[in-house]
PDB file of C-alpha atoms in Angstrom:
ATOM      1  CA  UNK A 404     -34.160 -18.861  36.768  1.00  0.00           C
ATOM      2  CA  UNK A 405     -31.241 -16.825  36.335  1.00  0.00           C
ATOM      3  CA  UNK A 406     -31.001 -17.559  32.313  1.00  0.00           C
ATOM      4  CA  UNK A 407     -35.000 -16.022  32.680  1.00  0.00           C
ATOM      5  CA  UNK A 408     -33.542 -12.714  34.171  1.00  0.00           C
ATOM      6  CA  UNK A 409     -30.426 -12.581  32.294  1.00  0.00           C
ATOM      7  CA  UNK A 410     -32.302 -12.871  29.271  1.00  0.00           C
ATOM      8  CA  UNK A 411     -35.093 -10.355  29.895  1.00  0.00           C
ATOM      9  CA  UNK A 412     -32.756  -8.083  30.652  1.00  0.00           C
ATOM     10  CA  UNK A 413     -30.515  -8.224  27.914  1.00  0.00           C
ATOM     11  CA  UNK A 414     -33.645  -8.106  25.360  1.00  0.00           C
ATOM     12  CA  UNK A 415     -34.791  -4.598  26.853  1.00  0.00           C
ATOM     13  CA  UNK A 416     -31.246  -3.323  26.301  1.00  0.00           C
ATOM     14  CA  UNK A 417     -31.044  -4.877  22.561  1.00  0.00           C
ATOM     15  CA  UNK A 418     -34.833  -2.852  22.045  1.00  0.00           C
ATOM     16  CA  UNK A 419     -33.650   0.297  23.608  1.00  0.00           C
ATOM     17  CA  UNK A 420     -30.209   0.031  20.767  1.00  0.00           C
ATOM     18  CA  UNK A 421     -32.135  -1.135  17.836  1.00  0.00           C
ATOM     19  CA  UNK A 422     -35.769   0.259  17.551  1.00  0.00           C
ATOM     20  CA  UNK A 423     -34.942   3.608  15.472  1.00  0.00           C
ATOM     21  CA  UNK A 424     -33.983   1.411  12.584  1.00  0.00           C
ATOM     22  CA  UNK A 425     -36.336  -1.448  12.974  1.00  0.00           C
ATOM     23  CA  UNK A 426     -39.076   1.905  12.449  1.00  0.00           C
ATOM     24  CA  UNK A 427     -37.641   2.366   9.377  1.00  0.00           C
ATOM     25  CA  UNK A 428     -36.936  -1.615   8.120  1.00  0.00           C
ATOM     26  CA  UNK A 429     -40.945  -2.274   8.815  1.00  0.00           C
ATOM     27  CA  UNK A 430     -41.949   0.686   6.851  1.00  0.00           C
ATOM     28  CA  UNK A 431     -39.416  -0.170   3.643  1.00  0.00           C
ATOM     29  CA  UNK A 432     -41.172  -3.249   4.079  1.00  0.00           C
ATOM     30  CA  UNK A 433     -44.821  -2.869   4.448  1.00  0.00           C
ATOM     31  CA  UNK A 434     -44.914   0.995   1.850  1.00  0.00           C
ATOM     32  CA  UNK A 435     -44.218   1.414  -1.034  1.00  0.00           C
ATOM     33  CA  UNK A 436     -44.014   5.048  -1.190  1.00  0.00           C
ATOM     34  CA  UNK A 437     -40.125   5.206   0.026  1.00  0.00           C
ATOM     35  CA  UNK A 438     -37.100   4.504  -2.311  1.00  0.00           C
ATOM     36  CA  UNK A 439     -34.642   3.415  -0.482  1.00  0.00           C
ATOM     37  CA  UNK A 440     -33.267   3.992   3.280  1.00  0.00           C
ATOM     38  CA  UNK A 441     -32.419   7.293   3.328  1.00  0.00           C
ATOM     39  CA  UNK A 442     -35.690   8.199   2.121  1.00  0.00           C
ATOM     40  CA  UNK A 443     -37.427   6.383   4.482  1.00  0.00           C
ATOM     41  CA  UNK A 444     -35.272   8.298   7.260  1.00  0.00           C
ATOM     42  CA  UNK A 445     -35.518  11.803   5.956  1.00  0.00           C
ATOM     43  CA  UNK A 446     -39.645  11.201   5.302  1.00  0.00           C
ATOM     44  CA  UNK A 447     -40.002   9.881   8.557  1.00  0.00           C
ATOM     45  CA  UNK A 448     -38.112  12.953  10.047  1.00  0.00           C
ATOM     46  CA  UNK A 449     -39.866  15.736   7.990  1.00  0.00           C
ATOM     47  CA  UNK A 450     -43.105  14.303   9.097  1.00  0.00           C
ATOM     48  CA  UNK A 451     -43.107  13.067  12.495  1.00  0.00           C
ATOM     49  CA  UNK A 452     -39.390  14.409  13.809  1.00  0.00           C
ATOM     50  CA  UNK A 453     -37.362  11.712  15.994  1.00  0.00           C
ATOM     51  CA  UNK A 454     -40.443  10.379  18.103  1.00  0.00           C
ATOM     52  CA  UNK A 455     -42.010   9.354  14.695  1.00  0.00           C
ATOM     53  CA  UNK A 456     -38.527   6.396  14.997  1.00  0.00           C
ATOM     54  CA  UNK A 457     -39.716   5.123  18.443  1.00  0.00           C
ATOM     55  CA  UNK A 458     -43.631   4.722  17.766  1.00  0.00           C
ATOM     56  CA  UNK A 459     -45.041   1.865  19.529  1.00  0.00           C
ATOM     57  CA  UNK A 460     -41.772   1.141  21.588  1.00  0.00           C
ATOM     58  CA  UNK A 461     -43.585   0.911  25.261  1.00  0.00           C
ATOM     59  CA  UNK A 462     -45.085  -2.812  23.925  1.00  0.00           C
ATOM     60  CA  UNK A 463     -41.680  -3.941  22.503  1.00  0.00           C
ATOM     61  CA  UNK A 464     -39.569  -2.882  25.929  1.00  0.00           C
ATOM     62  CA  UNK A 465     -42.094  -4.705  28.000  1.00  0.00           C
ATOM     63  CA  UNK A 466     -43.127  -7.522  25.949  1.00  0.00           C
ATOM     64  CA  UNK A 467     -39.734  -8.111  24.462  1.00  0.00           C
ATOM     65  CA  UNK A 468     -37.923  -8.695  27.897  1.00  0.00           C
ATOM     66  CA  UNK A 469     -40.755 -11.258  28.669  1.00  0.00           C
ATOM     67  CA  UNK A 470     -39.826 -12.906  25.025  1.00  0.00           C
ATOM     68  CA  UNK A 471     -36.324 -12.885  25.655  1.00  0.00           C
ATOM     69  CA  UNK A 472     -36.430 -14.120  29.191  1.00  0.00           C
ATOM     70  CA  UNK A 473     -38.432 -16.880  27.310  1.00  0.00           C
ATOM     71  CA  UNK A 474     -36.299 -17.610  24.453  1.00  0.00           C
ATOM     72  CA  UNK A 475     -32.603 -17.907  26.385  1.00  0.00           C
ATOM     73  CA  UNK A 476     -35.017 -19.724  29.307  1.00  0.00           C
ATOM     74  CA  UNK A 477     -36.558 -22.316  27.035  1.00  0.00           C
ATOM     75  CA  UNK A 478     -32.957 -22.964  24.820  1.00  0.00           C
ATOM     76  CA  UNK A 479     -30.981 -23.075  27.901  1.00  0.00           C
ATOM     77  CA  UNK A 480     -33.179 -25.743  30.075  1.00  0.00           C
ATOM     78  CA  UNK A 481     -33.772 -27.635  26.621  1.00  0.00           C
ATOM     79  CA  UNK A 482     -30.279 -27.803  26.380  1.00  0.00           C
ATOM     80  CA  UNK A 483     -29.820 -28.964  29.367  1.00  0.00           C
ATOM     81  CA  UNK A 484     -32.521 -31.448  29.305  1.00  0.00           C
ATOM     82  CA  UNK A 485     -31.207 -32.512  26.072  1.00  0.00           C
ATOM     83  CA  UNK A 486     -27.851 -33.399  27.073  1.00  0.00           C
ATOM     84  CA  UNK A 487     -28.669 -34.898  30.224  1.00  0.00           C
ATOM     85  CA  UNK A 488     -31.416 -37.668  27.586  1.00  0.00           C
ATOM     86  CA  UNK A 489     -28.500 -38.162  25.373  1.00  0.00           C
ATOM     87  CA  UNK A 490     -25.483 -38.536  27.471  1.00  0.00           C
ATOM     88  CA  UNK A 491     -26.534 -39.037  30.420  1.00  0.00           C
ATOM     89  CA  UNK A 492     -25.125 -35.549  32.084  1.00  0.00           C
ATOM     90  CA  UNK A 493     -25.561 -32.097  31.357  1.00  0.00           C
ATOM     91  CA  UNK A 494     -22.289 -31.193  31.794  1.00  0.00           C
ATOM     92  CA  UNK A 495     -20.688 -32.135  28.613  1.00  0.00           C
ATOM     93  CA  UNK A 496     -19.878 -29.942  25.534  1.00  0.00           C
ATOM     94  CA  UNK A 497     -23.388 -30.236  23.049  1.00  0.00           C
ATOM     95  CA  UNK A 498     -23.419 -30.845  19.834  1.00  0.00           C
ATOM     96  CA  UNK A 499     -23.901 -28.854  16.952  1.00  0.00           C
ATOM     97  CA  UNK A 500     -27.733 -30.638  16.542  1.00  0.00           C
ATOM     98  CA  UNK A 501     -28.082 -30.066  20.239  1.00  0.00           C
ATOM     99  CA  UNK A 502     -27.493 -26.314  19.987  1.00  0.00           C
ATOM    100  CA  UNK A 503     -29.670 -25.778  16.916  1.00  0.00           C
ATOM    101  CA  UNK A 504     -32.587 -27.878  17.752  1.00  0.00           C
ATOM    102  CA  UNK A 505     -32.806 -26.054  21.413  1.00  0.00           C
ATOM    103  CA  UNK A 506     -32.754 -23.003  19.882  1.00  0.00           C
ATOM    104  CA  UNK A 507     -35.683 -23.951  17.267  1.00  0.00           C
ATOM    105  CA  UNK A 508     -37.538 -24.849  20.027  1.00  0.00           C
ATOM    106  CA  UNK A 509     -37.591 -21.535  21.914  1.00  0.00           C
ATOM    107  CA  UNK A 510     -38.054 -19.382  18.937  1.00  0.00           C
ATOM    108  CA  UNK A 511     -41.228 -21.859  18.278  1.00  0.00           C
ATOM    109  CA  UNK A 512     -42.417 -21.218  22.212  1.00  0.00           C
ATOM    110  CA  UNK A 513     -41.262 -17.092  22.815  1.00  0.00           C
ATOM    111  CA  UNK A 514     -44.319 -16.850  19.607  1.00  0.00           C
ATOM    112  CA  UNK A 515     -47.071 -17.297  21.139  1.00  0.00           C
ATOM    113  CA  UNK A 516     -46.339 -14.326  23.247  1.00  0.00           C
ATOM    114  CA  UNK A 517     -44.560 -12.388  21.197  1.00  0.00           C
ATOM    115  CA  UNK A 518     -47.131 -12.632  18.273  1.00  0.00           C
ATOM    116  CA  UNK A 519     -49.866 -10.112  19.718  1.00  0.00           C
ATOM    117  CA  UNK A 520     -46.401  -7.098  20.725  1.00  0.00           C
ATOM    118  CA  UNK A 521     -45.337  -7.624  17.596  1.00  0.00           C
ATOM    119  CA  UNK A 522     -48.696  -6.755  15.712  1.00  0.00           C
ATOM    120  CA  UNK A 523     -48.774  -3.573  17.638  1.00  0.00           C
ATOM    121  CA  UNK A 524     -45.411  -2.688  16.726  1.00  0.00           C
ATOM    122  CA  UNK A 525     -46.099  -3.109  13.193  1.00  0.00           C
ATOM    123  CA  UNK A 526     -49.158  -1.536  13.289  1.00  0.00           C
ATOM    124  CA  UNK A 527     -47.882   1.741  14.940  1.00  0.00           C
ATOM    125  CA  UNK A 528     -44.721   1.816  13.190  1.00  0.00           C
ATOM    126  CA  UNK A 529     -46.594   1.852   9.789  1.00  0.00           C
ATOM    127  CA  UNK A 530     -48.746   4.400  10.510  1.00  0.00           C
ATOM    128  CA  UNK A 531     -47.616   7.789   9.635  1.00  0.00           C
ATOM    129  CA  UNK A 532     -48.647  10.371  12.428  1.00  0.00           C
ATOM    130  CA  UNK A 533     -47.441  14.269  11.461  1.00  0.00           C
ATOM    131  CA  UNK A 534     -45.881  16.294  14.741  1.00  0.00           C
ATOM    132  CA  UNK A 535     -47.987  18.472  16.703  1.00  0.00           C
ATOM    133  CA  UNK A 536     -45.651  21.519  14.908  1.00  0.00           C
ATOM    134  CA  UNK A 537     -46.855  20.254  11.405  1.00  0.00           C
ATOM    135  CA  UNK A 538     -49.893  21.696   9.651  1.00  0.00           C
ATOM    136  CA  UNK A 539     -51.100  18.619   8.406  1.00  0.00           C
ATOM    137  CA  UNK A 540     -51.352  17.301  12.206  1.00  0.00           C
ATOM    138  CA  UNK A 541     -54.602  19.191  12.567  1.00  0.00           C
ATOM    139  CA  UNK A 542     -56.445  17.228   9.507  1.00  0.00           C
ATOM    140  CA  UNK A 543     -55.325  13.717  10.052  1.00  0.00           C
ATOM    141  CA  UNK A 544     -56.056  11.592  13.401  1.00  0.00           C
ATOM    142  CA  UNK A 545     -54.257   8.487  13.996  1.00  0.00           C
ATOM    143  CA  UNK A 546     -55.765   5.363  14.378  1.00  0.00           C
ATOM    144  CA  UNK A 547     -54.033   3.551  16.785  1.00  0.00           C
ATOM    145  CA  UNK A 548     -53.335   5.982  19.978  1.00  0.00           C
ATOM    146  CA  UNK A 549     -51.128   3.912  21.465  1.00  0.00           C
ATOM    147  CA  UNK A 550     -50.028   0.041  21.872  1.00  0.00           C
ATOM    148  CA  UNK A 551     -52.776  -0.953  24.069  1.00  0.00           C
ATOM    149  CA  UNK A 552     -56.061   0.874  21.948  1.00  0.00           C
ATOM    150  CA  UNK A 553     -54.234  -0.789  19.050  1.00  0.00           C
ATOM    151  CA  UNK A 554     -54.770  -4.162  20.348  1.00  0.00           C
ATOM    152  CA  UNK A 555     -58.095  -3.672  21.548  1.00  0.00           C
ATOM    153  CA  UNK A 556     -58.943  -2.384  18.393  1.00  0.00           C
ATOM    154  CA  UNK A 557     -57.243  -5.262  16.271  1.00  0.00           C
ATOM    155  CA  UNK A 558     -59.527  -7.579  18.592  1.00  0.00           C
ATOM    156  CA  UNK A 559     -62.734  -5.522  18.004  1.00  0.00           C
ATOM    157  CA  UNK A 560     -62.378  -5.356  14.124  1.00  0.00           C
ATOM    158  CA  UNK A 561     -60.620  -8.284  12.855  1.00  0.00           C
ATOM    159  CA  UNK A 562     -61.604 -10.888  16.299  1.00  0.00           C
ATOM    160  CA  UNK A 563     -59.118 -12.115  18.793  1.00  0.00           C
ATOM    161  CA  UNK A 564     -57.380 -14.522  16.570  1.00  0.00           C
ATOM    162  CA  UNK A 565     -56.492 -10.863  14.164  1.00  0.00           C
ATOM    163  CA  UNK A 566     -53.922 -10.387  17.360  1.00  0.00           C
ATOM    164  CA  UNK A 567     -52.173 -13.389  15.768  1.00  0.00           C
ATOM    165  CA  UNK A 568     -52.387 -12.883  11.880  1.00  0.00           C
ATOM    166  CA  UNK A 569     -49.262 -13.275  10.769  1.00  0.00           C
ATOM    167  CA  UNK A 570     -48.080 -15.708  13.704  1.00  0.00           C
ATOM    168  CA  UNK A 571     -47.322 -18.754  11.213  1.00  0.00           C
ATOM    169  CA  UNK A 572     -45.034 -16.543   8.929  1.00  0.00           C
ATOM    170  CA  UNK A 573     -43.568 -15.466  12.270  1.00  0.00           C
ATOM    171  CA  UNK A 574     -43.175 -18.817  13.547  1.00  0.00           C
ATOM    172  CA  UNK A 575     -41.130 -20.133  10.561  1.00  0.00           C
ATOM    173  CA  UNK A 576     -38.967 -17.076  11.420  1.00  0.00           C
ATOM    174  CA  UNK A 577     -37.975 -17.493  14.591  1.00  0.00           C
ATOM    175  CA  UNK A 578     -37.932 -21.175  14.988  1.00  0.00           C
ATOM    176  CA  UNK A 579     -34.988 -21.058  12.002  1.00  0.00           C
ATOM    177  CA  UNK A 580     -33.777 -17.968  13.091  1.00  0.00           C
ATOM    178  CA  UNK A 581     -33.115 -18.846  16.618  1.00  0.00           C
ATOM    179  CA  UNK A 582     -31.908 -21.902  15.934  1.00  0.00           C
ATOM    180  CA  UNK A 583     -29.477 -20.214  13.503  1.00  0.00           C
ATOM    181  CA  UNK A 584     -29.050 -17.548  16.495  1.00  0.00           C
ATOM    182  CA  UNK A 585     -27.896 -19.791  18.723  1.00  0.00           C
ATOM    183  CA  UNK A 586     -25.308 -22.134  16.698  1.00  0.00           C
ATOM    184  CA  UNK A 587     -23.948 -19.305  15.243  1.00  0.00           C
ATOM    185  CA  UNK A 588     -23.164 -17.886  18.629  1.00  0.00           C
ATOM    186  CA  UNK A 589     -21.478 -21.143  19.864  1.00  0.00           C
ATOM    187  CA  UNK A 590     -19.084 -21.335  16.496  1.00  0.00           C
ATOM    188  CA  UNK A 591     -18.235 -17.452  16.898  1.00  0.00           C
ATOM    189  CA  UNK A 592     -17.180 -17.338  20.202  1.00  0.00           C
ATOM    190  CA  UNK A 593     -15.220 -20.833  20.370  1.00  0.00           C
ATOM    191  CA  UNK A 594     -13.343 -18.676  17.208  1.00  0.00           C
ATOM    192  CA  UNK A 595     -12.971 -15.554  19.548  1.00  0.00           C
ATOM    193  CA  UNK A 596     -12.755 -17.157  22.402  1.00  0.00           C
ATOM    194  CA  UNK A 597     -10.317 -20.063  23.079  1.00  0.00           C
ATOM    195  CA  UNK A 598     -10.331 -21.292  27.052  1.00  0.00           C
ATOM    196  CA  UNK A 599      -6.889 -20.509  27.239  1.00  0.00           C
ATOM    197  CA  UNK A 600      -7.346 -17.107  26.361  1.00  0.00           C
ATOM    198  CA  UNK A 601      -9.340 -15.448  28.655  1.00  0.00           C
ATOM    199  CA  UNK A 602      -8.130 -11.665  28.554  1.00  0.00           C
ATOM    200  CA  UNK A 603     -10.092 -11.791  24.906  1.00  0.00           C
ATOM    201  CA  UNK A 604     -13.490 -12.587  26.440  1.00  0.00           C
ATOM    202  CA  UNK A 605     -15.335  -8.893  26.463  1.00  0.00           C
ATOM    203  CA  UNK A 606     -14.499  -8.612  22.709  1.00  0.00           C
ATOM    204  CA  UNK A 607     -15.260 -12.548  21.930  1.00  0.00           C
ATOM    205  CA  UNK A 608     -18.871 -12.039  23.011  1.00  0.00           C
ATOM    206  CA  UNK A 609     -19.396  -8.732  21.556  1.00  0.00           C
ATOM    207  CA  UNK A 610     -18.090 -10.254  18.277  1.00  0.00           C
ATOM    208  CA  UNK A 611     -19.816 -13.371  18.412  1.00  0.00           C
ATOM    209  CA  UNK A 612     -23.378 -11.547  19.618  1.00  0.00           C
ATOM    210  CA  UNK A 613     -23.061  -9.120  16.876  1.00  0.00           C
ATOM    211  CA  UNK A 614     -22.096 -11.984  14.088  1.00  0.00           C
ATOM    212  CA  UNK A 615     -24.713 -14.363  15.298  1.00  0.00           C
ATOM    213  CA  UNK A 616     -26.962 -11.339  15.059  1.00  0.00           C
ATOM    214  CA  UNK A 617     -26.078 -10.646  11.508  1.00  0.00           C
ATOM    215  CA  UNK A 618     -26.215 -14.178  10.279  1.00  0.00           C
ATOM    216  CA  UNK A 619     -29.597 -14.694  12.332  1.00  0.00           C
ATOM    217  CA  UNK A 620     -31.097 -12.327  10.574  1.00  0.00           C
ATOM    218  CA  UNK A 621     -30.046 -13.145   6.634  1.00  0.00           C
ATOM    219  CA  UNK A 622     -32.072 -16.114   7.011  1.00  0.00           C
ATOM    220  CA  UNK A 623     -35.222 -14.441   8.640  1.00  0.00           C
ATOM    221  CA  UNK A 624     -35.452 -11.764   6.326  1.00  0.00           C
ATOM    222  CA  UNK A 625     -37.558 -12.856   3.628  1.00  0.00           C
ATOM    223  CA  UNK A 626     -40.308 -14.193   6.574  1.00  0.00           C
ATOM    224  CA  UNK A 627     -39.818 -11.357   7.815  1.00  0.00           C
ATOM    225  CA  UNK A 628     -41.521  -9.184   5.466  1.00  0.00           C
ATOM    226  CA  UNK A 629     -44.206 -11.771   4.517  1.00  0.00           C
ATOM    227  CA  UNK A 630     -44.859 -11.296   8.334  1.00  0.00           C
ATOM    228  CA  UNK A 631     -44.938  -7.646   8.180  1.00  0.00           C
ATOM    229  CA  UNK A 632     -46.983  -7.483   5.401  1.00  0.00           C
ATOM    230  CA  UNK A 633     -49.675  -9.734   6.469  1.00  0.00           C
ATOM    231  CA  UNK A 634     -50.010  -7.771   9.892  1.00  0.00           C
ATOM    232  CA  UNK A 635     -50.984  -4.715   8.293  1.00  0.00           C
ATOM    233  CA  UNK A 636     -53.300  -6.335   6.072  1.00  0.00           C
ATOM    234  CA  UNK A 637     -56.502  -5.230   6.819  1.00  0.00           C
ATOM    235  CA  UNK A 638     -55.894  -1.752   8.466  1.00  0.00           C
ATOM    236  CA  UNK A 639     -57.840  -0.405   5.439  1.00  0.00           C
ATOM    237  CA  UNK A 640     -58.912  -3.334   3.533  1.00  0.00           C
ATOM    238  CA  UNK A 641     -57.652  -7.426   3.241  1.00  0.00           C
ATOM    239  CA  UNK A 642     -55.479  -8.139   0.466  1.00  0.00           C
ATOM    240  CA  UNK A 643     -53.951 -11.175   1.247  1.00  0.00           C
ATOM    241  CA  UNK A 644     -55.732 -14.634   1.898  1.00  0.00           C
ATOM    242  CA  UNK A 645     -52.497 -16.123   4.141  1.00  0.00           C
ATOM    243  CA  UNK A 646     -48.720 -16.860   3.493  1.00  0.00           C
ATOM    244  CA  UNK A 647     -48.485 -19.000   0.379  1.00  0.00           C
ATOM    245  CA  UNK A 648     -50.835 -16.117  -0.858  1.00  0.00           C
ATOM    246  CA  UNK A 649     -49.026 -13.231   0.196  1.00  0.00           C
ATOM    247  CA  UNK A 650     -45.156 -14.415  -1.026  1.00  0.00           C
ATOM    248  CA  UNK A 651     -46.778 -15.180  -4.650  1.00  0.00           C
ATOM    249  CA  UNK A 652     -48.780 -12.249  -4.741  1.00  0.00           C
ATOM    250  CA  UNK A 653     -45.592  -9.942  -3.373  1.00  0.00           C
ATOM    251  CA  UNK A 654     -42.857 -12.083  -5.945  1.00  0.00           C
ATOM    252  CA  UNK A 655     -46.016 -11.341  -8.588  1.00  0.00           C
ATOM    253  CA  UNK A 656     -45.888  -7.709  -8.068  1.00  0.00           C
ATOM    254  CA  UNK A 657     -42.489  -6.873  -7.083  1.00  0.00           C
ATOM    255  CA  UNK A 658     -39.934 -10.038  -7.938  1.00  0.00           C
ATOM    256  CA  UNK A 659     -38.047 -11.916  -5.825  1.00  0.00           C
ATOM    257  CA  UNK A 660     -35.845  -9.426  -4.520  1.00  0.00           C
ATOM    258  CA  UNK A 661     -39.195  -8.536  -2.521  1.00  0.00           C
ATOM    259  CA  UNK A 662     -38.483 -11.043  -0.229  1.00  0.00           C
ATOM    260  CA  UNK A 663     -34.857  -9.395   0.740  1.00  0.00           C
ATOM    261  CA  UNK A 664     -36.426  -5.882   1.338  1.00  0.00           C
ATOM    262  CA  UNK A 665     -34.876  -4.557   4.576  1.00  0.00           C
ATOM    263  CA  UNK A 666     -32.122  -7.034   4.387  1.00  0.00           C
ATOM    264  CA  UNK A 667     -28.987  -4.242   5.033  1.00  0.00           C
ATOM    265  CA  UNK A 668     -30.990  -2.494   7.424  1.00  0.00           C
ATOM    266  CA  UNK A 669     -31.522  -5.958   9.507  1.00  0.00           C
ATOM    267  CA  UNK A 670     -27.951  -6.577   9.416  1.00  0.00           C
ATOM    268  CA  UNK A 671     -26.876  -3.064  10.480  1.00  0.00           C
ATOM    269  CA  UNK A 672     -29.340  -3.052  13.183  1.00  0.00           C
ATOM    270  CA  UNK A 673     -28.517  -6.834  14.307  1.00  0.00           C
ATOM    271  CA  UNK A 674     -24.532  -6.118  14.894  1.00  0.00           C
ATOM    272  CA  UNK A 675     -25.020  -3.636  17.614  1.00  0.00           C
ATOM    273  CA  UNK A 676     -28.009  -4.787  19.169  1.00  0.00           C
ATOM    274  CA  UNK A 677     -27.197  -8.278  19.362  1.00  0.00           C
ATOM    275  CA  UNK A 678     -23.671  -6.772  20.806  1.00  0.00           C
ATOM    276  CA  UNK A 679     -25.357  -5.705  23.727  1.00  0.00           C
ATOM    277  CA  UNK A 680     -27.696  -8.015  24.412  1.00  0.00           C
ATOM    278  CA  UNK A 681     -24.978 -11.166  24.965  1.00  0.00           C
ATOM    279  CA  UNK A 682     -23.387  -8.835  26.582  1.00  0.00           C
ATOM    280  CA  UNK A 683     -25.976  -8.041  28.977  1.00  0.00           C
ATOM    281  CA  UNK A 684     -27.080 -11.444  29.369  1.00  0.00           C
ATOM    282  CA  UNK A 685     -23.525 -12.944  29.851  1.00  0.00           C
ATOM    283  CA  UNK A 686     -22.861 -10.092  32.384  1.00  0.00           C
ATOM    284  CA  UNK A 687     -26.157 -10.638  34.476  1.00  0.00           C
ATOM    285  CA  UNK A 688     -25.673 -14.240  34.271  1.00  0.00           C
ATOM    286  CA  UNK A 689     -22.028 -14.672  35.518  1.00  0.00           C
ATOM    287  CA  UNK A 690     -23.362 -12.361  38.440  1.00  0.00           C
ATOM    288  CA  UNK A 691     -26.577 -13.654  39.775  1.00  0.00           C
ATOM    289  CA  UNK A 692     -25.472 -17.586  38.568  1.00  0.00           C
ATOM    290  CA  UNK A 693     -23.831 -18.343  41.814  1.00  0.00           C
ATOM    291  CA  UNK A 694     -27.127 -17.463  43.982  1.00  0.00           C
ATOM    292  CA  UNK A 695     -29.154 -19.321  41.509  1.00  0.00           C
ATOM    293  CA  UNK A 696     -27.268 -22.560  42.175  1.00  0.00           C
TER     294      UNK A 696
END
């Protein structure tokens, strides 16, 4: 239980660091209208001012701690399990394997209810809504007036199973992802943080969280924006007929560096927010561990 509310918690801190620029990564991704970063930013300012960077973040902070609780949860108790099937304890030093394949399971189990948040986020992210101040506000209405009309609208339009277009593409993601997440996490901090050094444990997690973060995210990338782009197919009309489709049909259009759009702006966002989320969840856990046992 305590990995549960170490992890929720440290998911909703890693949201609250991280959202401005996942705003902007989703919308490089999913429009074509912006040339780069900056322009991305500066449109998005002009337009909507800062609240137009935290659109549809109510769904993420709730949903996000309930995927997180799930994710370090599942990977911890598999890992556990895992070890005690193989060598007959749990309290022995996993493998490599062990680490990677516990991981691959959570980030396989945290989709199913992660899937649905994450459409809303996309979908409200993407679309552009101009301030009250602006001119333009007064001639264009939003679709989507908040997280929850946007999934009751999803499900009215495009059927219940539109809450989980996408979910394959996001699937591959995170199962590799996570299990990248995690492995990377155990090699960073047995770097930064030998046993016999203790003094050096604050800055070994915030190292290894941000690293594992970084390197987590370089191979989710390109599923990434597949993902993106099929959830906000069919907010005006269907383009894409599923993933093999939508990766030709993007590589067709745009080339293979398609696939990496967003890439710097993952890895600057994944440093800092995976920072604070092992360091949340290491903090909560060394504190409510002992009543948990």
């Amino acid at each position: 239980m305590a990995e549960f509310i170490a992890g929720a918690l440290g998911g909703a801190c890693g949201v609250m660091v991280g959202y401005p620029l996942d705003t902007v990564k989703v919308r490089i991704q999913t429009q074509r209208n912006y040339t780069g970063i900056w322009h991305c930013i500066c449109s998005t300012y002009k337009v909507e001012k800062v609240s137009g960077f935290f659109k549809g973040m109510s769904m993420p902070m709730s949903t996000v701690s309930v995927s997180s609780s799930i994710v370090f949860g599942v990977y911890r108790n598999c890992l556990y399990n895992l070890c005690k099937l193989k060598y007959g304890t749990p309290n022995v030093k996993p493998s490599k394997l062990d680490i990677f394949l516990s991981g691959y399971a959570a980030g396989g189990i945290q989709v199913l209810v992660s899937s649905p948040a994450d459409m809303a986020k996309v979908r409200l992210q993407t679309q552009v809504s101009p301030h009250r101040s602006s001119a333009c506000s007064l001639l264009t209405q939003p679709k989507y007036s908040g997280p929850v009309h946007c999934l009751l609208t999803i499900a009215k339009e495009e059927g219940f199973l539109g809450l989980y277009k996408g979910c394959f593409a996001l699937m591959f993601r995170d199962c590799h992802s996570f299990a990248t997440y995690f492995l990377s996490y155990a090699v960073f901090r047995e770097w930064f943080v030998p046993l016999q050094q203790r003094n050096s444990e604050l800055m070994g997690i915030l190292l290894a969280g941000g690293l594992a973060g970084v390197v987590a995210w370089s191979i989710a990338t390109p599923m990434d924006v597949i993902k993106s782009r099929l959830q906000v197919d069919g907010v005006t009309q269907r383009r894409y007929r599923g993933v093999v489709h939508c990766i030709t049909d993007s590589v067709r259009q745009e080339g293979v560096t398609v696939l990496f759009k967003g890439l710097s702006l993952n890895c600057l966002r994944a440093f800092p927010v995976n920072m604070v989320v092992f360091l949340t969840y290491e903090a909560i856990l060394k504190q409510i561990k002992p009543f948990s046992t």
